PDB file of C-alpha atoms in Angstrom:
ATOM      1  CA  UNK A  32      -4.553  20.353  -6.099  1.00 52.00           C
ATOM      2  CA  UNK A  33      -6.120  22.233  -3.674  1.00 59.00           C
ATOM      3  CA  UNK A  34      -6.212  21.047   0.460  1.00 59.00           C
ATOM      4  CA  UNK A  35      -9.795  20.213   0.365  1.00 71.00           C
ATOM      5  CA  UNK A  36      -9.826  18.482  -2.709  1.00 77.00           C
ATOM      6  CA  UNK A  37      -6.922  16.571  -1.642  1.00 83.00           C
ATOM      7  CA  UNK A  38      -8.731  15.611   1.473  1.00 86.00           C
ATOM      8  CA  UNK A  39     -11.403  14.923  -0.440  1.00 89.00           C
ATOM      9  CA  UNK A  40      -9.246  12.563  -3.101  1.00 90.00           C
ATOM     10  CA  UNK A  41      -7.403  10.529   0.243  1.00 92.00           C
ATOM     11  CA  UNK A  42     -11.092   9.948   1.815  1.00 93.00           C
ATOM     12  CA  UNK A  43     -12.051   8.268  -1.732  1.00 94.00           C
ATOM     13  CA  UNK A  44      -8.829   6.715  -1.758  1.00 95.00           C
ATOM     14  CA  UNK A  45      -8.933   4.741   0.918  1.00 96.00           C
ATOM     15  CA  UNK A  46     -12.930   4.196   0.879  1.00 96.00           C
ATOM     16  CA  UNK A  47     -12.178   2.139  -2.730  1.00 95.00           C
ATOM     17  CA  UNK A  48      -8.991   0.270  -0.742  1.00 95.00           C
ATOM     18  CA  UNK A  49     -11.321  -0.819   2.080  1.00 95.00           C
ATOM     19  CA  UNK A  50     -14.490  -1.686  -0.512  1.00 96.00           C
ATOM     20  CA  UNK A  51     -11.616  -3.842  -2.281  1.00 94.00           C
ATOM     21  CA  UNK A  52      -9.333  -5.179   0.082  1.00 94.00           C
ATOM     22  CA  UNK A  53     -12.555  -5.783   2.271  1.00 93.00           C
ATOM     23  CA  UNK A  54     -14.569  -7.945  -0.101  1.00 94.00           C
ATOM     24  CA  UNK A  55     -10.623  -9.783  -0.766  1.00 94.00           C
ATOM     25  CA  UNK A  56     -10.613 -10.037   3.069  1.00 93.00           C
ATOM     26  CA  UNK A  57     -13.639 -11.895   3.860  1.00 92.00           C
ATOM     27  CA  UNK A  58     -13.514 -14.329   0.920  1.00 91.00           C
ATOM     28  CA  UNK A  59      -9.587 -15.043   1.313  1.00 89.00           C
ATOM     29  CA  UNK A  60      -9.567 -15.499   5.097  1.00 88.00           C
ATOM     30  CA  UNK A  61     -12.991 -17.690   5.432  1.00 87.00           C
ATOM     31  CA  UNK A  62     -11.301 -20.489   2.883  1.00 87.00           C
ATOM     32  CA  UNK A  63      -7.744 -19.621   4.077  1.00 83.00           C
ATOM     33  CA  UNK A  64      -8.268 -21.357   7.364  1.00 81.00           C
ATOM     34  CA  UNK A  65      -9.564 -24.377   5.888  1.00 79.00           C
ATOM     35  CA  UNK A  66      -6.854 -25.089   2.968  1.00 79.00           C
ATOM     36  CA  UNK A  67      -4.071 -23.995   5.717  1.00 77.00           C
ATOM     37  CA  UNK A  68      -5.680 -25.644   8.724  1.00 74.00           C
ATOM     38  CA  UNK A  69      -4.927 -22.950  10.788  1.00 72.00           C
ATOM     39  CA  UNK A  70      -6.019 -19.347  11.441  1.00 73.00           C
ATOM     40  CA  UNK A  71      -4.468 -16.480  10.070  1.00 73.00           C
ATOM     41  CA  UNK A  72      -5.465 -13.385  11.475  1.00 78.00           C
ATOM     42  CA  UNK A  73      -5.204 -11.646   8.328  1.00 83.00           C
ATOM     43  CA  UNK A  74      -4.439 -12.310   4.102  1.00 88.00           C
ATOM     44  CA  UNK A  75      -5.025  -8.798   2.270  1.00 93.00           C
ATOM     45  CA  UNK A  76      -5.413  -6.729   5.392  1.00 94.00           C
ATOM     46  CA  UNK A  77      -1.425  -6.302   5.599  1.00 95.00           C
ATOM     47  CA  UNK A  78      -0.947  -5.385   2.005  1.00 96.00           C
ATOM     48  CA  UNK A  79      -4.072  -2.752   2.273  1.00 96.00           C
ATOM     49  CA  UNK A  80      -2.520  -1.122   5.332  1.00 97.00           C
ATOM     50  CA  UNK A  81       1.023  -1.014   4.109  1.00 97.00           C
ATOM     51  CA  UNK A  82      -0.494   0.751   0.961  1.00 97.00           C
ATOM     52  CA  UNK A  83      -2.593   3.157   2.417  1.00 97.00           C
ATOM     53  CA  UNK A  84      -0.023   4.459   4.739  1.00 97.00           C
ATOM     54  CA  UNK A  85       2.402   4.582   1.630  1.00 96.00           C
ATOM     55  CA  UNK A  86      -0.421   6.860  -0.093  1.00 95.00           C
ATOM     56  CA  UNK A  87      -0.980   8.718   3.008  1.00 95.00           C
ATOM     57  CA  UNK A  88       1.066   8.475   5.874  1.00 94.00           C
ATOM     58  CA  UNK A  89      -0.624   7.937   9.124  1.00 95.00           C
ATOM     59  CA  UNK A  90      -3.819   8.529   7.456  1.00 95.00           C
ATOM     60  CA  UNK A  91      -3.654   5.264   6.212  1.00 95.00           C
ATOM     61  CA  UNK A  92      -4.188   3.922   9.318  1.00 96.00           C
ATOM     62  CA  UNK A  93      -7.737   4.915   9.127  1.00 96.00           C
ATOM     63  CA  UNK A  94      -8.387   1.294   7.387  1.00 96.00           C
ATOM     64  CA  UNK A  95      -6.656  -0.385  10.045  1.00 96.00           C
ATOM     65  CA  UNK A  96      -9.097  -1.106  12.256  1.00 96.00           C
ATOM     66  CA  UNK A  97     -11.785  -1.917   9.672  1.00 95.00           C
ATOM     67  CA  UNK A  98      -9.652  -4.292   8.072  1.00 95.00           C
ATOM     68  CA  UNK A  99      -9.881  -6.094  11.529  1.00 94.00           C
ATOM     69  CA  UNK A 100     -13.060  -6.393  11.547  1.00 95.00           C
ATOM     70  CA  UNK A 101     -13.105  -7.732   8.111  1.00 94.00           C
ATOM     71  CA  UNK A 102     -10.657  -9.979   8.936  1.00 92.00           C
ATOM     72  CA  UNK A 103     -12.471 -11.140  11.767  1.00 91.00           C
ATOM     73  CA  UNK A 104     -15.895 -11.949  10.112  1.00 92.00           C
ATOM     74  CA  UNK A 105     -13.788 -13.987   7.489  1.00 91.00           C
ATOM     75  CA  UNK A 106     -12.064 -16.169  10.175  1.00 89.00           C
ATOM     76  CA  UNK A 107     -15.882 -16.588  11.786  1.00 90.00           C
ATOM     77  CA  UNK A 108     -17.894 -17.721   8.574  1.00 90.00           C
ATOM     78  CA  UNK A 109     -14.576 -20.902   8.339  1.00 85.00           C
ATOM     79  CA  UNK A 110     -16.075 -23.847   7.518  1.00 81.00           C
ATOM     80  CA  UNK A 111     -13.947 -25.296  10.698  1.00 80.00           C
ATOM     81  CA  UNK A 112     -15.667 -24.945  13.856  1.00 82.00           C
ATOM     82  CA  UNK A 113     -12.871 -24.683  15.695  1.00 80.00           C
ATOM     83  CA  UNK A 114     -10.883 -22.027  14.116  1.00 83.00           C
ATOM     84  CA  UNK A 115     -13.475 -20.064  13.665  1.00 86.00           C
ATOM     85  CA  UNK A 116     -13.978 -19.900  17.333  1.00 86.00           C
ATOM     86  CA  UNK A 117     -10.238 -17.860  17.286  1.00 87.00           C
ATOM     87  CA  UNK A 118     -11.715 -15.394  15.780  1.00 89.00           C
ATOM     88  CA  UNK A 119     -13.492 -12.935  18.543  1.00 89.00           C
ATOM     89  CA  UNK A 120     -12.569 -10.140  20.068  1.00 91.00           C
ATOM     90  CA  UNK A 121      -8.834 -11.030  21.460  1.00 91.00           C
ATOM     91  CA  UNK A 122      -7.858 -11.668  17.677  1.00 90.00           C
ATOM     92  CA  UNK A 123      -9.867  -8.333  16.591  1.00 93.00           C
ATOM     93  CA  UNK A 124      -7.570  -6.556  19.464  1.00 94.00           C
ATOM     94  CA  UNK A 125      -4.256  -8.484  18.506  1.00 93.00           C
ATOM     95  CA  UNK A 126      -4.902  -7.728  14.611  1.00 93.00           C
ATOM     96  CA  UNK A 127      -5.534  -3.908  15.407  1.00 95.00           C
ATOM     97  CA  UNK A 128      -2.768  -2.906  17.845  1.00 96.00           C
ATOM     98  CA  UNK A 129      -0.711  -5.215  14.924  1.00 95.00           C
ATOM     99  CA  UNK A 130      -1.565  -3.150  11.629  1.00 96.00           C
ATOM    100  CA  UNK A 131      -1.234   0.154  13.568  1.00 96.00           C
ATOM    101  CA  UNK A 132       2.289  -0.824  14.016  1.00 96.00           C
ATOM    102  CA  UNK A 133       2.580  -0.125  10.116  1.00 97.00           C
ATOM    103  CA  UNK A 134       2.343   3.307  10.859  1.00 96.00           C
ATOM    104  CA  UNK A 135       6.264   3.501  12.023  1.00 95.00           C
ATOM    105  CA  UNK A 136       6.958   3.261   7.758  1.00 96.00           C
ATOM    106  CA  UNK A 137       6.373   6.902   8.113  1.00 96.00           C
ATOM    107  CA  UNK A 138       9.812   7.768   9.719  1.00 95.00           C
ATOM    108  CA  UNK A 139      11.569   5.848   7.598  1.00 94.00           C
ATOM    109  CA  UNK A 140       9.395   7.315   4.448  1.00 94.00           C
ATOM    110  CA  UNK A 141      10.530  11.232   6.005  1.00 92.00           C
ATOM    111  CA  UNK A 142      13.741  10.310   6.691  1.00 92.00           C
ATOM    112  CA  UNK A 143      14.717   8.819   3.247  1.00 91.00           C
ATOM    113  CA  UNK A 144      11.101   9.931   1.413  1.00 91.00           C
ATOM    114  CA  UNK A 145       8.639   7.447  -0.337  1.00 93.00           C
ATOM    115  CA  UNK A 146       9.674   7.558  -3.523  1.00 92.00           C
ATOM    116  CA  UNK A 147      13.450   6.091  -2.539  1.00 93.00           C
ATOM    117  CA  UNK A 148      12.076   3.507  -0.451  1.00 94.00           C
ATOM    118  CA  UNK A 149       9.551   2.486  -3.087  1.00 94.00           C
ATOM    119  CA  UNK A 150      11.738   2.406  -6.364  1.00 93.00           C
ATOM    120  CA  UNK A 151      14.913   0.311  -4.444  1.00 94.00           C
ATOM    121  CA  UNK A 152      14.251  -3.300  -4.439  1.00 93.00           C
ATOM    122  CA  UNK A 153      16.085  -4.142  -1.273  1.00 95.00           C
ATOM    123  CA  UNK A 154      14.727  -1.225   0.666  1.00 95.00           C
ATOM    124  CA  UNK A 155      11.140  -1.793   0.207  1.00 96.00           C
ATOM    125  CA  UNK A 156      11.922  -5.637   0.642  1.00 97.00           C
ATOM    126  CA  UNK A 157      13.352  -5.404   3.649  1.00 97.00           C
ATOM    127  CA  UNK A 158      10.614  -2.701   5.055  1.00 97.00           C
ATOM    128  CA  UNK A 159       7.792  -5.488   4.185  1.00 97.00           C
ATOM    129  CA  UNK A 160      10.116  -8.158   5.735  1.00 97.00           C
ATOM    130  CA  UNK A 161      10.652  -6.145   9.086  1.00 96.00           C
ATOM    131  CA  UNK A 162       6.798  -5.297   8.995  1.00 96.00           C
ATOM    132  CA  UNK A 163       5.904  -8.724   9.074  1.00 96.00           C
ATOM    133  CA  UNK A 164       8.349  -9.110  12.074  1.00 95.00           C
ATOM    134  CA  UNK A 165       6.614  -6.394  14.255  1.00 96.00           C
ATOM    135  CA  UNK A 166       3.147  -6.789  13.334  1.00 95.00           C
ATOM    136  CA  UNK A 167       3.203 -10.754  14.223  1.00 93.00           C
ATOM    137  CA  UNK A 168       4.995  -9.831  17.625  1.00 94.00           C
ATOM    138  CA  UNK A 169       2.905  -7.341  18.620  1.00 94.00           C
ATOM    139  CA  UNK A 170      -0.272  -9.248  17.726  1.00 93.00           C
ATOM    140  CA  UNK A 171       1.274 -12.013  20.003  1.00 92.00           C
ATOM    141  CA  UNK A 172       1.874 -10.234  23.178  1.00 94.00           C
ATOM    142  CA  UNK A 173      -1.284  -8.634  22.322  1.00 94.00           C
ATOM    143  CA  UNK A 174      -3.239 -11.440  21.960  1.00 93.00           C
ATOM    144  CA  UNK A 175      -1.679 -13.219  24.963  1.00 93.00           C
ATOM    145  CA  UNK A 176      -2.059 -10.584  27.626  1.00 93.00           C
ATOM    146  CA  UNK A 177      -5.983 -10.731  25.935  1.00 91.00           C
ATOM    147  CA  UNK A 178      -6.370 -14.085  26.485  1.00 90.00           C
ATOM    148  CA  UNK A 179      -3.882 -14.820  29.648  1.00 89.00           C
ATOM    149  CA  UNK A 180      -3.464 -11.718  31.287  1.00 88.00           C
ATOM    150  CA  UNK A 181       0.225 -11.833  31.231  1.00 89.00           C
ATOM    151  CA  UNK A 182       3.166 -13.109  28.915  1.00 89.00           C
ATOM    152  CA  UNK A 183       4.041 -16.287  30.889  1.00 88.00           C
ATOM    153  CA  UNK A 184       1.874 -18.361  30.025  1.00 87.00           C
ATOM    154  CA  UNK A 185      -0.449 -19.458  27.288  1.00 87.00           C
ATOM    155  CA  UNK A 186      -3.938 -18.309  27.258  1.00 85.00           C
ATOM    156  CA  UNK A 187      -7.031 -20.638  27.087  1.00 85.00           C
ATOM    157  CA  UNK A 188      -9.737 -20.788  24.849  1.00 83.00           C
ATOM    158  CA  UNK A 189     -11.392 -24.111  24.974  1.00 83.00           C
ATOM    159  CA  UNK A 190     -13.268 -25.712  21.878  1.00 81.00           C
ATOM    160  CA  UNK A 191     -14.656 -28.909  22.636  1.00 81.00           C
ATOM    161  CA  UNK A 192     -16.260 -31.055  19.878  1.00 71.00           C
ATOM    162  CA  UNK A 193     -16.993 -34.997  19.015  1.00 72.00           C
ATOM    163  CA  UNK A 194     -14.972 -37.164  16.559  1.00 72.00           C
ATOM    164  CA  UNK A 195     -15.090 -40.298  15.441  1.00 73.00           C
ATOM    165  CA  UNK A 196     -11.953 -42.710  15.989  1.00 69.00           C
ATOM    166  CA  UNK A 197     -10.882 -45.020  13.718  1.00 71.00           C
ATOM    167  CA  UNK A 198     -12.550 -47.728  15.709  1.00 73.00           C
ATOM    168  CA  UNK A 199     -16.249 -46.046  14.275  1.00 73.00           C
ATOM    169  CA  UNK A 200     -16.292 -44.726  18.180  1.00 77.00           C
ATOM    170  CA  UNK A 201     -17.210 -41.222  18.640  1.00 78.00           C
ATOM    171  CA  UNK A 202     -14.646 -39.028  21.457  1.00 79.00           C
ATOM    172  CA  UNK A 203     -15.106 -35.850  23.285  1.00 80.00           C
ATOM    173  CA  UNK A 204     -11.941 -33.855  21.714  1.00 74.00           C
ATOM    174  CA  UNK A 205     -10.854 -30.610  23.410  1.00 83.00           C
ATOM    175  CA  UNK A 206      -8.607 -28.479  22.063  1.00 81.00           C
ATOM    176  CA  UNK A 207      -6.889 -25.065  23.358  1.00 84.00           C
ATOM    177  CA  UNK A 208      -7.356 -22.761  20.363  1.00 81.00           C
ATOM    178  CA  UNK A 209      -5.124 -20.137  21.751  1.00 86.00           C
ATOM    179  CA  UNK A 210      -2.509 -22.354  20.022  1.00 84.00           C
ATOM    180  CA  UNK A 211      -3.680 -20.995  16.233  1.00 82.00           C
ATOM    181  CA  UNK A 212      -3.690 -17.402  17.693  1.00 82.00           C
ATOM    182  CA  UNK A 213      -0.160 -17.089  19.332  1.00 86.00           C
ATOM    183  CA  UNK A 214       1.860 -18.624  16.719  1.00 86.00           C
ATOM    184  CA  UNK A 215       0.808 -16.316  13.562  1.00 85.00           C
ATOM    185  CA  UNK A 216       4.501 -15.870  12.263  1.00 88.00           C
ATOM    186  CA  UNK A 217       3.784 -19.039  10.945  1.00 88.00           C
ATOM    187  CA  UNK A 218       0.195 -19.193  10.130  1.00 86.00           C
ATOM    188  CA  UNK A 219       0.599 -15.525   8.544  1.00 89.00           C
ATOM    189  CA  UNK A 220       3.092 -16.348   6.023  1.00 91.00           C
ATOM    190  CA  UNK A 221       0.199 -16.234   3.350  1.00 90.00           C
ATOM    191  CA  UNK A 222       0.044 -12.440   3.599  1.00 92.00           C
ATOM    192  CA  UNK A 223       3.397 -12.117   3.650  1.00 94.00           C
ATOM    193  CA  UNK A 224       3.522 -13.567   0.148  1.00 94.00           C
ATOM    194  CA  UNK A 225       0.511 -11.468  -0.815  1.00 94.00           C
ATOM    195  CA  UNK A 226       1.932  -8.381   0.288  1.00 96.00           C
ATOM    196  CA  UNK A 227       5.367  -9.225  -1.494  1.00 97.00           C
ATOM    197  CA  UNK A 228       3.645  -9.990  -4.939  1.00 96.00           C
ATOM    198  CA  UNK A 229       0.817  -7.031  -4.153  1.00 96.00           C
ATOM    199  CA  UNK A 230       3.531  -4.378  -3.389  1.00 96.00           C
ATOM    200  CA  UNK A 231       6.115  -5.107  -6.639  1.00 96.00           C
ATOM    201  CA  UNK A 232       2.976  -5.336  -8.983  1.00 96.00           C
ATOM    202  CA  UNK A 233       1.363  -2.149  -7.842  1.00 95.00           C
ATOM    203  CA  UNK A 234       4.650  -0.615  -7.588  1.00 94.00           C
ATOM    204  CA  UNK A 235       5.024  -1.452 -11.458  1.00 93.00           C
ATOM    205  CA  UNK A 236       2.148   0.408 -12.121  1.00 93.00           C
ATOM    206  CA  UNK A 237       3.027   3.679 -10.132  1.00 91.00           C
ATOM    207  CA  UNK A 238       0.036   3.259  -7.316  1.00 93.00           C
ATOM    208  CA  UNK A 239       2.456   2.329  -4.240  1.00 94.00           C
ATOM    209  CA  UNK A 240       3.448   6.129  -3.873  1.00 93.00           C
ATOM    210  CA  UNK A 241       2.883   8.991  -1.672  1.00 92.00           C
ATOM    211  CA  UNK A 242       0.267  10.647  -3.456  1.00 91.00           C
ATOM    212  CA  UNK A 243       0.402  14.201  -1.943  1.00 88.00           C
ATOM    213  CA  UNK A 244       4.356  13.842  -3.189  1.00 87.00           C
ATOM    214  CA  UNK A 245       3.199  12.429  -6.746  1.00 83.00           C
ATOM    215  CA  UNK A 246       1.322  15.595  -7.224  1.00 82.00           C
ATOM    216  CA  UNK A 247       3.585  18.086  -6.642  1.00 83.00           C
ATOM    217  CA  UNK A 248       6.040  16.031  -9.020  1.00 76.00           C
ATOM    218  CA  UNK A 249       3.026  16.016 -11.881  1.00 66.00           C
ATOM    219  CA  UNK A 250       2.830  20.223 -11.048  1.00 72.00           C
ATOM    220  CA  UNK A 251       6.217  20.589 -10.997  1.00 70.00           C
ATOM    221  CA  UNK A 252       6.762  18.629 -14.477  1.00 63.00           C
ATOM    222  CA  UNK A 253       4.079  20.218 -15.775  1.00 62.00           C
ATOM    223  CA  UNK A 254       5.399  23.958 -15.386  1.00 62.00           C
ATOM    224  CA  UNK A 255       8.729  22.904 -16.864  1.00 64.00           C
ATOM    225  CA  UNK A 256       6.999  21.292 -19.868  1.00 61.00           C
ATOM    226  CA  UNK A 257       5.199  24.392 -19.918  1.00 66.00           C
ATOM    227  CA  UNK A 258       8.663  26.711 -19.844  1.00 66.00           C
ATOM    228  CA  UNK A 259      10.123  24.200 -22.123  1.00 62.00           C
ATOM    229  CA  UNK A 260       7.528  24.735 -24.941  1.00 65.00           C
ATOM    230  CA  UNK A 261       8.061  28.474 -24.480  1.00 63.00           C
ATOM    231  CA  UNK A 262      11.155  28.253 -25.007  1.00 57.00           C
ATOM    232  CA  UNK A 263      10.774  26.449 -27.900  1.00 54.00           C
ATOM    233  CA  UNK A 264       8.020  28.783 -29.251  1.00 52.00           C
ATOM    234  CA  UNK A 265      10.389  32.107 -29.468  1.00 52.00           C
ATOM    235  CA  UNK A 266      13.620  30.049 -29.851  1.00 52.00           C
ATOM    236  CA  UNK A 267      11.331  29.198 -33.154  1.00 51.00           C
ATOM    237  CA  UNK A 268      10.241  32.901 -33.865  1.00 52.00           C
ATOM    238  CA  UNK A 269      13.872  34.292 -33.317  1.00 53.00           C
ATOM    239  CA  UNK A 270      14.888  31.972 -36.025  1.00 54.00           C
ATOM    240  CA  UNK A 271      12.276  32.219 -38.655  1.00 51.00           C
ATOM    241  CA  UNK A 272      12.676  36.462 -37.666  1.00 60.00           C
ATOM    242  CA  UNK A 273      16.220  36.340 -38.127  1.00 57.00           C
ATOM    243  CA  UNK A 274      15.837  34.435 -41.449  1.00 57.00           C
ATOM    244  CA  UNK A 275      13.538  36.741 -42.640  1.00 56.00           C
ATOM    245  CA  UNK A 276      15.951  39.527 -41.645  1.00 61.00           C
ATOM    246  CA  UNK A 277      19.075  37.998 -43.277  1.00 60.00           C
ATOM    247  CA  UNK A 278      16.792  37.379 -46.733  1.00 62.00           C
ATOM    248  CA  UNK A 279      15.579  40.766 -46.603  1.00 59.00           C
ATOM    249  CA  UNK A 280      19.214  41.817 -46.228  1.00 57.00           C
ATOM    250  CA  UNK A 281      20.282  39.999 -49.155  1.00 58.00           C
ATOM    251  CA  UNK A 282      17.427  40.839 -51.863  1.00 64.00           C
ATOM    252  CA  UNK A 283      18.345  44.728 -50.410  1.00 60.00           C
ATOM    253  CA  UNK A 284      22.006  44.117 -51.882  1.00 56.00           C
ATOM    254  CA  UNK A 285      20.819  42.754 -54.809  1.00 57.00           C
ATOM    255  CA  UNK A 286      18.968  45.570 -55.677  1.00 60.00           C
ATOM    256  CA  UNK A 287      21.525  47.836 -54.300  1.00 58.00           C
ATOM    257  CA  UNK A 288      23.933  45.586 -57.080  1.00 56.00           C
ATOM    258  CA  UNK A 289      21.396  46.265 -60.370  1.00 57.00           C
ATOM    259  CA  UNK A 290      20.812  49.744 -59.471  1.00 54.00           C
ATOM    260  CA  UNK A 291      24.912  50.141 -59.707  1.00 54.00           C
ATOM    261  CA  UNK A 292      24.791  48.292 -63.055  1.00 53.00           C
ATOM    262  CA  UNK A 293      22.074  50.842 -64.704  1.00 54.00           C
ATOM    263  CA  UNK A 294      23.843  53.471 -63.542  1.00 52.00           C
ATOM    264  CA  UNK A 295      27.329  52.166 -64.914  1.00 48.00           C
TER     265      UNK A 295
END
C-alpha cells in the first residue's frame, strides 16, 4: 500500500474508532456515575486510545483529546447533580494530559515491536496495568494543580443541594466534589476492566496490531506464496518433461529391440 493510501486508511481508521468508542463513551459514562456513585473520568476512552496508538503509533493520539470531550459530555448528562458538576473543564484537562500519556507504548512497541508485545500475555498485561498507573497519576496532579493551584492541598469545587433527613426535614448539604475527581485510581477501575477484556478479545481477532507492520507482513507473505507456487509450477513441468523424456526413451528401445528381431 501506497503512503497516501495508507494515510488515507489510518484517517478512516481512527474516524470509525472515535464514531464507536464515542457513541460507547457517552452512553457508558452518563449511567456509569450513577450505578458506581462516583465519577469516572473515562470507561471506553482508555481502551480506544491504547488501540489507536497500537494501530498507529503517536497518531493515535489524534483521538485523545476527542475522547475527552466525549467523556466529558457523558459525565454532564449523569442523572446525579452532583457528579455531573465534576465534569468541566479541570476533568476535560486532567483526562487529556492523562490519555496522551499512552503515547510512551511507542518506545516500548520500537524497542521490542508491536507484534511481541501484543501476542505475549504478560507483556501486554502488564503494559495495560502500568498504563492505568500513569494515566490516573497524571490526571491527578493534573486535575489538582487545575483545581488548587498546587499539589498540597485539595482543590474545591463546591456543590450545594437540599436533602431530606430522616426526620422528613429538608438540609442544605454541601459537598466538595473535587473528592470524585482526585481519587480516579479507584473510581476508574471500570475501564481498566474494559480495556483488559477489550484488548484480549480484539487481540483474538488480529485488530490490536500495528497496521503499517501488518501490511508489510501480508506483502511479504504474499510474494513468498507467490515464489512458492512457482516453484511448484516448473518443479511440476520438470517432472511431467522428464517423464515424458524417460517414456520416449523407453518406446525408442523397444523399437530399437523389434527392429533387431526382423533383422535376426
Amino acid at each position: 500500500m501506497k503512503f497516501q493510501g495508507l494515510k488515507r486508511y489510518m484517517a478512516q481508521d481512527l474516524i470509525v474508532l472515535v464514531i464507536i468508542g464515542g457513541i460507547l463513551e457517552v452512553f457508558v459514562t452518563k449511567y456509569a456515575t450513577v450505578v458506581f456513585n462516583g465519577a469516572p473520568f473515562m470507561c471506553v476512552s482508555l481502551l480506544i486510545v491504547f488501540l489507536a496508538v497500537a494501530r498507529w503509533n503517536l497518531w493515535g493520539l489524534v483521538v485523545a483529546p476527542i475522547m475527552s470531550v466525549l467523556a466529558m459530555l457523558g459525565g454532564m448528562w449523569s442523572e446525579s447533580p452532583a457528579i455531573a458538576k465534576v465534569y468541566d473543564w479541570h476533568m476535560f484537562l486532567a483526562t487529556t494530559f492523562g490519555l496522551l500519556a499512552i503515547g510512551f507504548n511507542v518506545i516500548l512497541f520500537r524497542k521490542v515491536t508491536t507484534k511481541k508485545v501484543v501476542s505475549s500475555y504478560i507483556y501486554l498485561a502488564l503494559l495495560m496495568l502500568l498504563d492505568y498507573v500513569v494515566v490516573c497519576g497524571i490526571q491527578f496532579l493534573v486535575y489538582r494543580l487545575a483545581c488548587a493551584g498546587t499539589l498540597a492541598h485539595s482543590g474545591e469545587i463546591v456543590f450545594t443541594y437540599m436533602k431530606k433527613g430522616a426526620d422528613g426535614i429538608e438540609k442544605v448539604v454541601t459537598e466538595n466534589v473535587c473528592f470524585y475527581g482526585e481519587n480516579m485510581l479507584i473510581f476508574n477501575l471500570f475501564s481498566l476492566a474494559i480495556l483488559f477484556v477489550g484488548a484480549f478479545i480484539l487481540r483474538s481477532q488480529g485488530i490490536l496490531c500495528n497496521v503499517k507492520q501488518r501490511f508489510i507482513d501480508d506483502k511479504k507473505n504474499a510474494e513468498l506464496d507467490n515464489e512458492f507456487n512457482k516453484f511448484v509450477i516448473s518443479e511440476t513441468e520438470e517432472e511431467v518433461s522428464g517423464e515424458a523424456e524417460s517414456e520416449k526413451k523407453i518406446e525408442e528401445a523397444k523399437t530399437d529391440d523389434s527392429n533387431h528381431q526382423d533383422e535376426s
